[in-house]
PDB file of C-alpha atoms and ligand atoms in Angstrom:
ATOM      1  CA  UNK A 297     146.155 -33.100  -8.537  1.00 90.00           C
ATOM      2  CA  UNK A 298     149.014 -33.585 -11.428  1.00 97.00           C
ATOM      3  CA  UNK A 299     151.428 -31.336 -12.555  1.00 98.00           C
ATOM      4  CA  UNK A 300     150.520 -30.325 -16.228  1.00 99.00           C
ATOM      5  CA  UNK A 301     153.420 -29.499 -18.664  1.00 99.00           C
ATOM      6  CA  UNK A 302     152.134 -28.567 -21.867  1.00 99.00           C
ATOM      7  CA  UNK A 303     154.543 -28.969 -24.196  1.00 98.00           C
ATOM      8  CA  UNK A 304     155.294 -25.806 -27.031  1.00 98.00           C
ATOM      9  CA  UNK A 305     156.727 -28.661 -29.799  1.00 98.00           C
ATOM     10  CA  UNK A 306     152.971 -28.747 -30.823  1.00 98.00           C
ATOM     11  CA  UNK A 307     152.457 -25.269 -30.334  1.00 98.00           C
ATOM     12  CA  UNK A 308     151.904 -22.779 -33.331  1.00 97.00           C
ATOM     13  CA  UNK A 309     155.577 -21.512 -33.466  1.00 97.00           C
ATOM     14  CA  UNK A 310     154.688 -18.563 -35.928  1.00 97.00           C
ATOM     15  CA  UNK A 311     152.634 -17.197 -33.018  1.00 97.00           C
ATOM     16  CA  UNK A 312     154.904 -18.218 -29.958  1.00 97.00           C
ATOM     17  CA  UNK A 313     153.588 -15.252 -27.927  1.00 97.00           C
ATOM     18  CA  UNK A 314     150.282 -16.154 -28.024  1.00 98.00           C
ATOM     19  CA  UNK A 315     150.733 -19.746 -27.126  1.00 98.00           C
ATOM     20  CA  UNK A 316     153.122 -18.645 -24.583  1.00 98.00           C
ATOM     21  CA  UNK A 317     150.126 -16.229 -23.157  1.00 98.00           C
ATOM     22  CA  UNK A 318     147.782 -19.154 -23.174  1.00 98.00           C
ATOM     23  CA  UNK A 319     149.805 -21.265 -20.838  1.00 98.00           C
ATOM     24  CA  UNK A 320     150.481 -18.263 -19.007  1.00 99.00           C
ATOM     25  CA  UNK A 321     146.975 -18.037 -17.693  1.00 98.00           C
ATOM     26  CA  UNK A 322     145.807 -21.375 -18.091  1.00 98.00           C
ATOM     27  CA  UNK A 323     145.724 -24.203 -14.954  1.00 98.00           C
ATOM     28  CA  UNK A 324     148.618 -24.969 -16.672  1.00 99.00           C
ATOM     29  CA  UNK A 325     151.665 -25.548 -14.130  1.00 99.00           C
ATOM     30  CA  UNK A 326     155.002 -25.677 -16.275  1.00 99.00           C
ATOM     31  CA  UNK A 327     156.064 -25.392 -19.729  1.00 99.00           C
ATOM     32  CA  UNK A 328     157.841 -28.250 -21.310  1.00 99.00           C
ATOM     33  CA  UNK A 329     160.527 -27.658 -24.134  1.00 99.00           C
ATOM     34  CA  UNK A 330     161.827 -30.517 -26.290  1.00 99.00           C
ATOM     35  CA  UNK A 331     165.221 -30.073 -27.379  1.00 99.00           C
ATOM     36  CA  UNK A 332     166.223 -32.405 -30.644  1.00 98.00           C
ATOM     37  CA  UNK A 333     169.957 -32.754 -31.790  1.00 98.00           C
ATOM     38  CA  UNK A 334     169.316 -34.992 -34.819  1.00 98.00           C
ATOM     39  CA  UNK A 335     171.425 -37.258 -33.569  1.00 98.00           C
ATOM     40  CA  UNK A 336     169.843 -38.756 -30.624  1.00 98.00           C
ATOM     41  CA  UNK A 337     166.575 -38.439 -32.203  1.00 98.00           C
ATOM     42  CA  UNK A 338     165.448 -38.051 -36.093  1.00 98.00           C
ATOM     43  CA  UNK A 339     164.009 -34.332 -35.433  1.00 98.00           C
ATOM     44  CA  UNK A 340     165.882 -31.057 -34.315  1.00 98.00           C
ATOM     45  CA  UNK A 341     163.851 -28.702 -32.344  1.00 98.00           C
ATOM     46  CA  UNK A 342     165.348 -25.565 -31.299  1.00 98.00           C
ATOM     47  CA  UNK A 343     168.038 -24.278 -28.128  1.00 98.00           C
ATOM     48  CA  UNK A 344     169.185 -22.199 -25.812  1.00 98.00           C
ATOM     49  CA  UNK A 345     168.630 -18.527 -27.958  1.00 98.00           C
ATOM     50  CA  UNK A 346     164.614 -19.413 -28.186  1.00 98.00           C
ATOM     51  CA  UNK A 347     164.251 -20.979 -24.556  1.00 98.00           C
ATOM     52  CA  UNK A 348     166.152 -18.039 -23.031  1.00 98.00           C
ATOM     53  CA  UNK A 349     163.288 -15.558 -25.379  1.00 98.00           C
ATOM     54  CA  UNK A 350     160.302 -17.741 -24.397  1.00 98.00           C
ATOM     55  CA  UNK A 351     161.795 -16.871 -20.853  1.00 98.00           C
ATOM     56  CA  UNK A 352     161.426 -13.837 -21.019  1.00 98.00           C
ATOM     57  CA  UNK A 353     157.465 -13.621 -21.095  1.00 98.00           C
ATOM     58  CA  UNK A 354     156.480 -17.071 -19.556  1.00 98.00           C
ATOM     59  CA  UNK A 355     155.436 -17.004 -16.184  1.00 98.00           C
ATOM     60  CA  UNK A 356     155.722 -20.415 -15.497  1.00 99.00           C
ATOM     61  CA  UNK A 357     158.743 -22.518 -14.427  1.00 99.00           C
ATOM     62  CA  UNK A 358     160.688 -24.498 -17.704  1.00 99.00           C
ATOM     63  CA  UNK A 359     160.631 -28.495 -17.804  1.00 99.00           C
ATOM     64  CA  UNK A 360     163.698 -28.618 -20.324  1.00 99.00           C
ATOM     65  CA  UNK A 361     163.863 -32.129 -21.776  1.00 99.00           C
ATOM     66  CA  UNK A 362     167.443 -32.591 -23.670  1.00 99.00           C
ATOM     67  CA  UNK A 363     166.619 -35.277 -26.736  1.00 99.00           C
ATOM     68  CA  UNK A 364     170.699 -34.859 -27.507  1.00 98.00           C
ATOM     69  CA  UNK A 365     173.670 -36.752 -27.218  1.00 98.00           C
ATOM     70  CA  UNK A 366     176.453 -34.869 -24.655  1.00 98.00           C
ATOM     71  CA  UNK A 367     174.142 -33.138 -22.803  1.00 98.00           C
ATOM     72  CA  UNK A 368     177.086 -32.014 -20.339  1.00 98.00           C
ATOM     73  CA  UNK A 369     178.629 -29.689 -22.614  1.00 98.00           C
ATOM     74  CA  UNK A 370     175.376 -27.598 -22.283  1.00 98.00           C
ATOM     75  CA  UNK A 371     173.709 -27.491 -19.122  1.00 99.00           C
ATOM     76  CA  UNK A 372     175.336 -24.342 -17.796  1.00 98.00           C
ATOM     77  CA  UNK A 373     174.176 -22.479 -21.040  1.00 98.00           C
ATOM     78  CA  UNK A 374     170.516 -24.495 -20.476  1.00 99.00           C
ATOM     79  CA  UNK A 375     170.925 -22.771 -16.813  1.00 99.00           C
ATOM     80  CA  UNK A 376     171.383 -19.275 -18.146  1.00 98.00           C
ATOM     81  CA  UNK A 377     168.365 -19.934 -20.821  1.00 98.00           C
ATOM     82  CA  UNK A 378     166.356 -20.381 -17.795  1.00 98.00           C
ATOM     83  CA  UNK A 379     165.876 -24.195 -17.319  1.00 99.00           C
ATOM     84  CA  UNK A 380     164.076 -25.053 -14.129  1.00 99.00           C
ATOM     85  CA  UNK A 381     164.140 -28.608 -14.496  1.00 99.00           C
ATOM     86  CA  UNK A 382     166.710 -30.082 -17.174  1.00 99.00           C
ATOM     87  CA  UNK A 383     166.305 -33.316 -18.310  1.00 99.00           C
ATOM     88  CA  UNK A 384     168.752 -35.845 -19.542  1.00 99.00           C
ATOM     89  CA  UNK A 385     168.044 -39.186 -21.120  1.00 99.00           C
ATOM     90  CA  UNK A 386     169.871 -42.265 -19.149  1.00 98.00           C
ATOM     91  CA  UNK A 387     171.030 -43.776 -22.987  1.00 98.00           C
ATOM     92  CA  UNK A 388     173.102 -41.179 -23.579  1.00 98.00           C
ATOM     93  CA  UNK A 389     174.688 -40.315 -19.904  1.00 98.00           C
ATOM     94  CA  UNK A 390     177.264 -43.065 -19.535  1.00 98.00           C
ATOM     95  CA  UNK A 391     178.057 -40.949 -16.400  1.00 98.00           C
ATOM     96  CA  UNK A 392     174.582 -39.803 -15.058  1.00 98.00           C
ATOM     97  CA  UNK A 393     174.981 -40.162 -11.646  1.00 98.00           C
ATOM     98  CA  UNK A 394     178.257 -36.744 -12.969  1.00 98.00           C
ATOM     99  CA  UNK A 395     175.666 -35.660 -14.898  1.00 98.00           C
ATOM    100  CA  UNK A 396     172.887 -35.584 -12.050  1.00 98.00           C
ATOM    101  CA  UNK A 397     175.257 -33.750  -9.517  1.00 98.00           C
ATOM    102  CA  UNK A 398     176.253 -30.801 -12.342  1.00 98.00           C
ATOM    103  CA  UNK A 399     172.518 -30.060 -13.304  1.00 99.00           C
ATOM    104  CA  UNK A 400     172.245 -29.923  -9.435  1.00 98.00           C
ATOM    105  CA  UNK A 401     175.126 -27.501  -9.202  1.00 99.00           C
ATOM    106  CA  UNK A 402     173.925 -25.351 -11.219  1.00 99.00           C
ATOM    107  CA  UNK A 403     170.348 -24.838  -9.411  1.00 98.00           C
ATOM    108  CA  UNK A 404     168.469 -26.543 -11.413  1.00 99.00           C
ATOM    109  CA  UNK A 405     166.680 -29.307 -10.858  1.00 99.00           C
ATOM    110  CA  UNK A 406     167.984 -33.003 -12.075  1.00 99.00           C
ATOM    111  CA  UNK A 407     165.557 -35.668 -13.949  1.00 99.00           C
ATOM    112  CA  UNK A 408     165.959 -38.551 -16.363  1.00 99.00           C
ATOM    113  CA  UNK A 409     164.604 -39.568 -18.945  1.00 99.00           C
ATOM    114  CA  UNK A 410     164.019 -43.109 -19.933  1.00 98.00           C
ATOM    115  CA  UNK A 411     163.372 -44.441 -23.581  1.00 98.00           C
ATOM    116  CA  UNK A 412     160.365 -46.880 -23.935  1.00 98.00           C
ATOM    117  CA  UNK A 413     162.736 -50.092 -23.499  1.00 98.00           C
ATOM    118  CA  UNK A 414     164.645 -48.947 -20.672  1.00 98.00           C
ATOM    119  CA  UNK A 415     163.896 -50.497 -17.530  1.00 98.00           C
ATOM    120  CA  UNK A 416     163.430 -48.395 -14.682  1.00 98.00           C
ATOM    121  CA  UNK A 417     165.815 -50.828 -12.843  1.00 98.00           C
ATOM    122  CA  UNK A 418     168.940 -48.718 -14.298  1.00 98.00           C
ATOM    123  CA  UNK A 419     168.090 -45.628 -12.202  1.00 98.00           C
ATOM    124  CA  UNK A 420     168.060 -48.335  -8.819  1.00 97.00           C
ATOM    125  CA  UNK A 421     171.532 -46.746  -7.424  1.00 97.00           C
ATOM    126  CA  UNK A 422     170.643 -43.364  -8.191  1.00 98.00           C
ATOM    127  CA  UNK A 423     166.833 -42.818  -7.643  1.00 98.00           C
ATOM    128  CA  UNK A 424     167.545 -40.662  -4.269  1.00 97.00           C
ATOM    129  CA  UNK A 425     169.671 -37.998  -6.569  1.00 98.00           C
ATOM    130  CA  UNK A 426     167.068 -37.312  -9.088  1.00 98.00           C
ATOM    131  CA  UNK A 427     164.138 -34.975  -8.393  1.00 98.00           C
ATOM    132  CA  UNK A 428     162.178 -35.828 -12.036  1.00 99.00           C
ATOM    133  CA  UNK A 429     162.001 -39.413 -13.731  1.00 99.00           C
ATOM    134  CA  UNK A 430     160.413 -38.714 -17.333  1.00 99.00           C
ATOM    135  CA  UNK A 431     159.284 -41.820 -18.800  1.00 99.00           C
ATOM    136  CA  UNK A 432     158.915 -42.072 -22.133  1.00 99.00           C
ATOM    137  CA  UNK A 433     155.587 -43.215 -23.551  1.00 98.00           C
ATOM    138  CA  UNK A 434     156.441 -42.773 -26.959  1.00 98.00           C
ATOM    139  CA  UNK A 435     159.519 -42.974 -28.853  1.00 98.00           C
ATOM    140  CA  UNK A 436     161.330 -39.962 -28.529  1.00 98.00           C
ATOM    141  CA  UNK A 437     161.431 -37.577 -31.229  1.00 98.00           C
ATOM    142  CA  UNK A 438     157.929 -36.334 -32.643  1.00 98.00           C
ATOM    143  CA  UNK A 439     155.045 -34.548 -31.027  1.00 98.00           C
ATOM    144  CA  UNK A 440     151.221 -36.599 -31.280  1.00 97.00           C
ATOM    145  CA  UNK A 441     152.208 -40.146 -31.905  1.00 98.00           C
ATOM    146  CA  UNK A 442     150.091 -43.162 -29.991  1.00 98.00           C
ATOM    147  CA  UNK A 443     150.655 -43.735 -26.521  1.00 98.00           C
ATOM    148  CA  UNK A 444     152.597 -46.988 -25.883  1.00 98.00           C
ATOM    149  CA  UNK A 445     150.348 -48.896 -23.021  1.00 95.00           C
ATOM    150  CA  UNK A 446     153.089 -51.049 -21.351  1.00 92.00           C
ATOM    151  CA  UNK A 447     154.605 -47.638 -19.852  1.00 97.00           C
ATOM    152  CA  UNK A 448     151.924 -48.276 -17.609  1.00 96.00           C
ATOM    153  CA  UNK A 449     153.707 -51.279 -15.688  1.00 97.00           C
ATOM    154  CA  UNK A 450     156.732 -49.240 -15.780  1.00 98.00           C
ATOM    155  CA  UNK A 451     154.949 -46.631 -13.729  1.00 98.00           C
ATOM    156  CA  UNK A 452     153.681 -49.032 -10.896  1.00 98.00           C
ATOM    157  CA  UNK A 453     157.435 -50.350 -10.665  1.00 98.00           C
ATOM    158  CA  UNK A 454     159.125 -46.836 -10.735  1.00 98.00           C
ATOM    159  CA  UNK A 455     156.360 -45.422  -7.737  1.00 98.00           C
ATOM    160  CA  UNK A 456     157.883 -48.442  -5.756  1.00 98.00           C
ATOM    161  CA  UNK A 457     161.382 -48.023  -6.052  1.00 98.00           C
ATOM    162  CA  UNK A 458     160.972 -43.921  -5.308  1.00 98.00           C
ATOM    163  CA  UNK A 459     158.385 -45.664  -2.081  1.00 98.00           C
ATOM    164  CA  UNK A 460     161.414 -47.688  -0.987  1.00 97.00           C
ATOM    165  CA  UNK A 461     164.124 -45.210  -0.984  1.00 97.00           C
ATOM    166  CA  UNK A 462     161.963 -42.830   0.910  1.00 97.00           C
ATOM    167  CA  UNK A 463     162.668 -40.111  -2.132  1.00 97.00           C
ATOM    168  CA  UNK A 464     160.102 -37.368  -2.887  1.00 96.00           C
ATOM    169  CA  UNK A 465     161.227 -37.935  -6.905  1.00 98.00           C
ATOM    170  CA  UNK A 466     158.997 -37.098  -9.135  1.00 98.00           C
ATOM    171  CA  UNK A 467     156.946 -39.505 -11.918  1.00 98.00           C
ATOM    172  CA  UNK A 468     156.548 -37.726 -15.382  1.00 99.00           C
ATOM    173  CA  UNK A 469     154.737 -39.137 -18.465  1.00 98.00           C
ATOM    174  CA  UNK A 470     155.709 -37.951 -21.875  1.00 99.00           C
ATOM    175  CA  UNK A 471     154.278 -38.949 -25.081  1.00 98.00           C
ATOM    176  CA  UNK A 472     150.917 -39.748 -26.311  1.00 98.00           C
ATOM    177  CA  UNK A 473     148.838 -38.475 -23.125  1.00 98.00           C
ATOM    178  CA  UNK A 474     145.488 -37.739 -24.170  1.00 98.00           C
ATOM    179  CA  UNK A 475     142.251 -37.007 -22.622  1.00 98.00           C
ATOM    180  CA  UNK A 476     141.020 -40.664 -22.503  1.00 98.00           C
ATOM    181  CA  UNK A 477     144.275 -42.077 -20.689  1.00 98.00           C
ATOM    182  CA  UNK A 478     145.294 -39.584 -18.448  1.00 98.00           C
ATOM    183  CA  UNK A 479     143.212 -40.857 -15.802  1.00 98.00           C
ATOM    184  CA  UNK A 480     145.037 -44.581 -15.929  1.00 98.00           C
ATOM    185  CA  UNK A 481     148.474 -43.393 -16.104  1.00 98.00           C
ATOM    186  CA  UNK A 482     147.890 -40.820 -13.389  1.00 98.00           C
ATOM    187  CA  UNK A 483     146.199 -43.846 -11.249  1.00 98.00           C
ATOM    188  CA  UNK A 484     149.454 -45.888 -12.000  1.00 98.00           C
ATOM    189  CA  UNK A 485     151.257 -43.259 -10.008  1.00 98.00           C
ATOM    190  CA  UNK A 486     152.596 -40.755 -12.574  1.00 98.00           C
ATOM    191  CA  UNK A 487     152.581 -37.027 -10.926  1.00 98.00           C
ATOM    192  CA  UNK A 488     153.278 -34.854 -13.754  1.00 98.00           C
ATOM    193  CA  UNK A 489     151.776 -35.139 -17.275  1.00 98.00           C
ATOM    194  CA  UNK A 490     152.795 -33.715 -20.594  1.00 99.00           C
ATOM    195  CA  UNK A 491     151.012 -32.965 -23.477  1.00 98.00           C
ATOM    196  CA  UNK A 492     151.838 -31.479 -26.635  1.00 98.00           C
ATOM    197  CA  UNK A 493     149.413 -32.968 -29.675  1.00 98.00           C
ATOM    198  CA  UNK A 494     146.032 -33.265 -26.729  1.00 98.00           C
ATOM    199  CA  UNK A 495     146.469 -29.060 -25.804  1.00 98.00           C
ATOM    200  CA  UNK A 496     147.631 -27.532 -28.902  1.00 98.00           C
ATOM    201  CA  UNK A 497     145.904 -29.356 -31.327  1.00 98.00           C
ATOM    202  CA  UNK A 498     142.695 -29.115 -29.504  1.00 98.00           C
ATOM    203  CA  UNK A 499     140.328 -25.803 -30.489  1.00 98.00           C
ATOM    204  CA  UNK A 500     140.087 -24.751 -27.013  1.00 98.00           C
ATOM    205  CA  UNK A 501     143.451 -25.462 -25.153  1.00 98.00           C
ATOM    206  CA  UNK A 502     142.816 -23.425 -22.095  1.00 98.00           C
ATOM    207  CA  UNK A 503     139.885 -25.778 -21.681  1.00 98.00           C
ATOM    208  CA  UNK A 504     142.187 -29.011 -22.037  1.00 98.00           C
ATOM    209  CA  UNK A 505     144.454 -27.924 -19.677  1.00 98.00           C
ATOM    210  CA  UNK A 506     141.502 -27.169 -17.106  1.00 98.00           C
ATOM    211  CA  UNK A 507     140.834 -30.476 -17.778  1.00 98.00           C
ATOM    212  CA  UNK A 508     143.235 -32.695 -17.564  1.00 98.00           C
ATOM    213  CA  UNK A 509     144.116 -30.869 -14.395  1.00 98.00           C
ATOM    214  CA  UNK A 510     140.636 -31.644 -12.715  1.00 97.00           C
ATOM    215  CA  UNK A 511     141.283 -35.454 -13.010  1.00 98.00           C
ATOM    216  CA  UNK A 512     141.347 -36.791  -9.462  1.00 92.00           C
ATOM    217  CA  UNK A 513     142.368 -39.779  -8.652  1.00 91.00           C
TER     218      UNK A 513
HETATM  219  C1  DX5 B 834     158.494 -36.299 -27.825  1.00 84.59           C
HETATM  220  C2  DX5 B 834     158.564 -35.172 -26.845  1.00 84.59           C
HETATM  221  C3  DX5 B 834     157.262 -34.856 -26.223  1.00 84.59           C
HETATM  222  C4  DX5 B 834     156.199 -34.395 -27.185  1.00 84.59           C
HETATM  223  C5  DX5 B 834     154.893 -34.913 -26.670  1.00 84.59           C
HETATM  224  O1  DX5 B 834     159.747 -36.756 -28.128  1.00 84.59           O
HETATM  225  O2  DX5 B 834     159.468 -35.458 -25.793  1.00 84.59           O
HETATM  226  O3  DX5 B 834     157.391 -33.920 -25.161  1.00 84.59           O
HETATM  227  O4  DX5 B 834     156.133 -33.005 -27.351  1.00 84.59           O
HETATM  228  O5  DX5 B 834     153.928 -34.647 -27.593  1.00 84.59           O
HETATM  229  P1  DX5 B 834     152.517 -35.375 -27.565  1.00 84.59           P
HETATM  230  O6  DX5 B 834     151.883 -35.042 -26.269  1.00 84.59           O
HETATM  231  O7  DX5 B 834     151.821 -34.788 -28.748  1.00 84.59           O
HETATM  232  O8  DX5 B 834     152.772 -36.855 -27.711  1.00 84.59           O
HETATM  233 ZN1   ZN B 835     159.387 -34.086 -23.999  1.00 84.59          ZN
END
């Protein structure tokens, strides 16, 4: 059964509370926050002050997913927001495997996050320090754009790699997932899936989550 991360870009931030109570008793297992820098991508989100308020009511743990450039300077205030997971893109960590260790030090969990054209070949020396690998199935940037299909090999070649070094790393999908391809790219291997645009835009979202967490493969 996957992991699903709806994600609260999508969500209807004049009524945060609500959306936050949906997920709250959904099937849902996580909440996923995008955080934009406009510099890394062409969109700014929001940061620590909102994550640490949405923390405050959510009962579920946070998937924190850092779209900026320098992550480092940040993760111990990410920590105190109440980041479970925190997420740093490989194309901006010229020192990831630093990077991997601090998020790690400060109880979190570690993952990375790979761009559409990054190979999952980079992460090869590290894959047995990272507990999430979030790949990218969309540009980065902007919530309900069109799933790019040759993630799919990507995921087939990542599940070995994690097979070989005996890790227990996890496979996230972010971008695009909908109700019609979440069965192929959870069949490909991925374990967690996010999805802003296919819950929140949907009129029933407690009955999207129900059912994109009752595909079996
Ligand atoms: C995009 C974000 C995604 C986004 C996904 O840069 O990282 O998490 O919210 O939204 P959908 O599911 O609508 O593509
Ligand atoms: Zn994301």
């Amino acid at each position: 059964m996957a992991i699903i991360a709806p994600s609260l870009l999508s969500a209807n931030f004049l009524c945060l509370d609500r959306e936050i109570e949906m997920n709250n008793n959904s099937e849902a297992d996580w909440f996923h926050l995008d955080v934009m820098d406009g510099r890394f991508v062409p969109n700014i989100t929001f940061g620590m002050p909102v994550i640490a308020a949405i923390k405050k009511v959510a009962k579920k743990p946070f998937d924190v997913h850092l779209m900026i450039v320098e992550p480092e300077k940040y993760f111990e205030q990410f920590a105190k927001a109440g980041a479970d997971i925190l997420t740093v893109h490989y194309e901006v960590s010229p020192h990831l495997h630093r990077n991997l260790q601090a998020i790690k030090a400060l109880g979190m969990k570690a993952g990375v996050a790979l761009n559409p054209h990054t190979p999952v070949s980079v992460l090869s020396e590290v894959i047995g320090d990272i507990d999430m690998v979030c790949l990218m199935s969309v540009n980065p940037g902007f919530g309900g754009q069109q799933f790019i299909e040759g993630v799919t090999l990507k995921i087939r070649r990542l599940k070995h790699m994690i097979h070989e070094a005996c890790s227990n790393c996890l496979i996230e999908l972010d971008g695009g997932i909908t109700l019609a391809n979440a069965h192929a790219v959870l069949a490909s291997g991925a374990d967690v899936l996010v999805a802003g645009n296919t819950v929140f835009g949907s009129p029933n979202p407690t009955e999207t989550i129900s059912k994109l967490k009752s595909i079996f493969v």
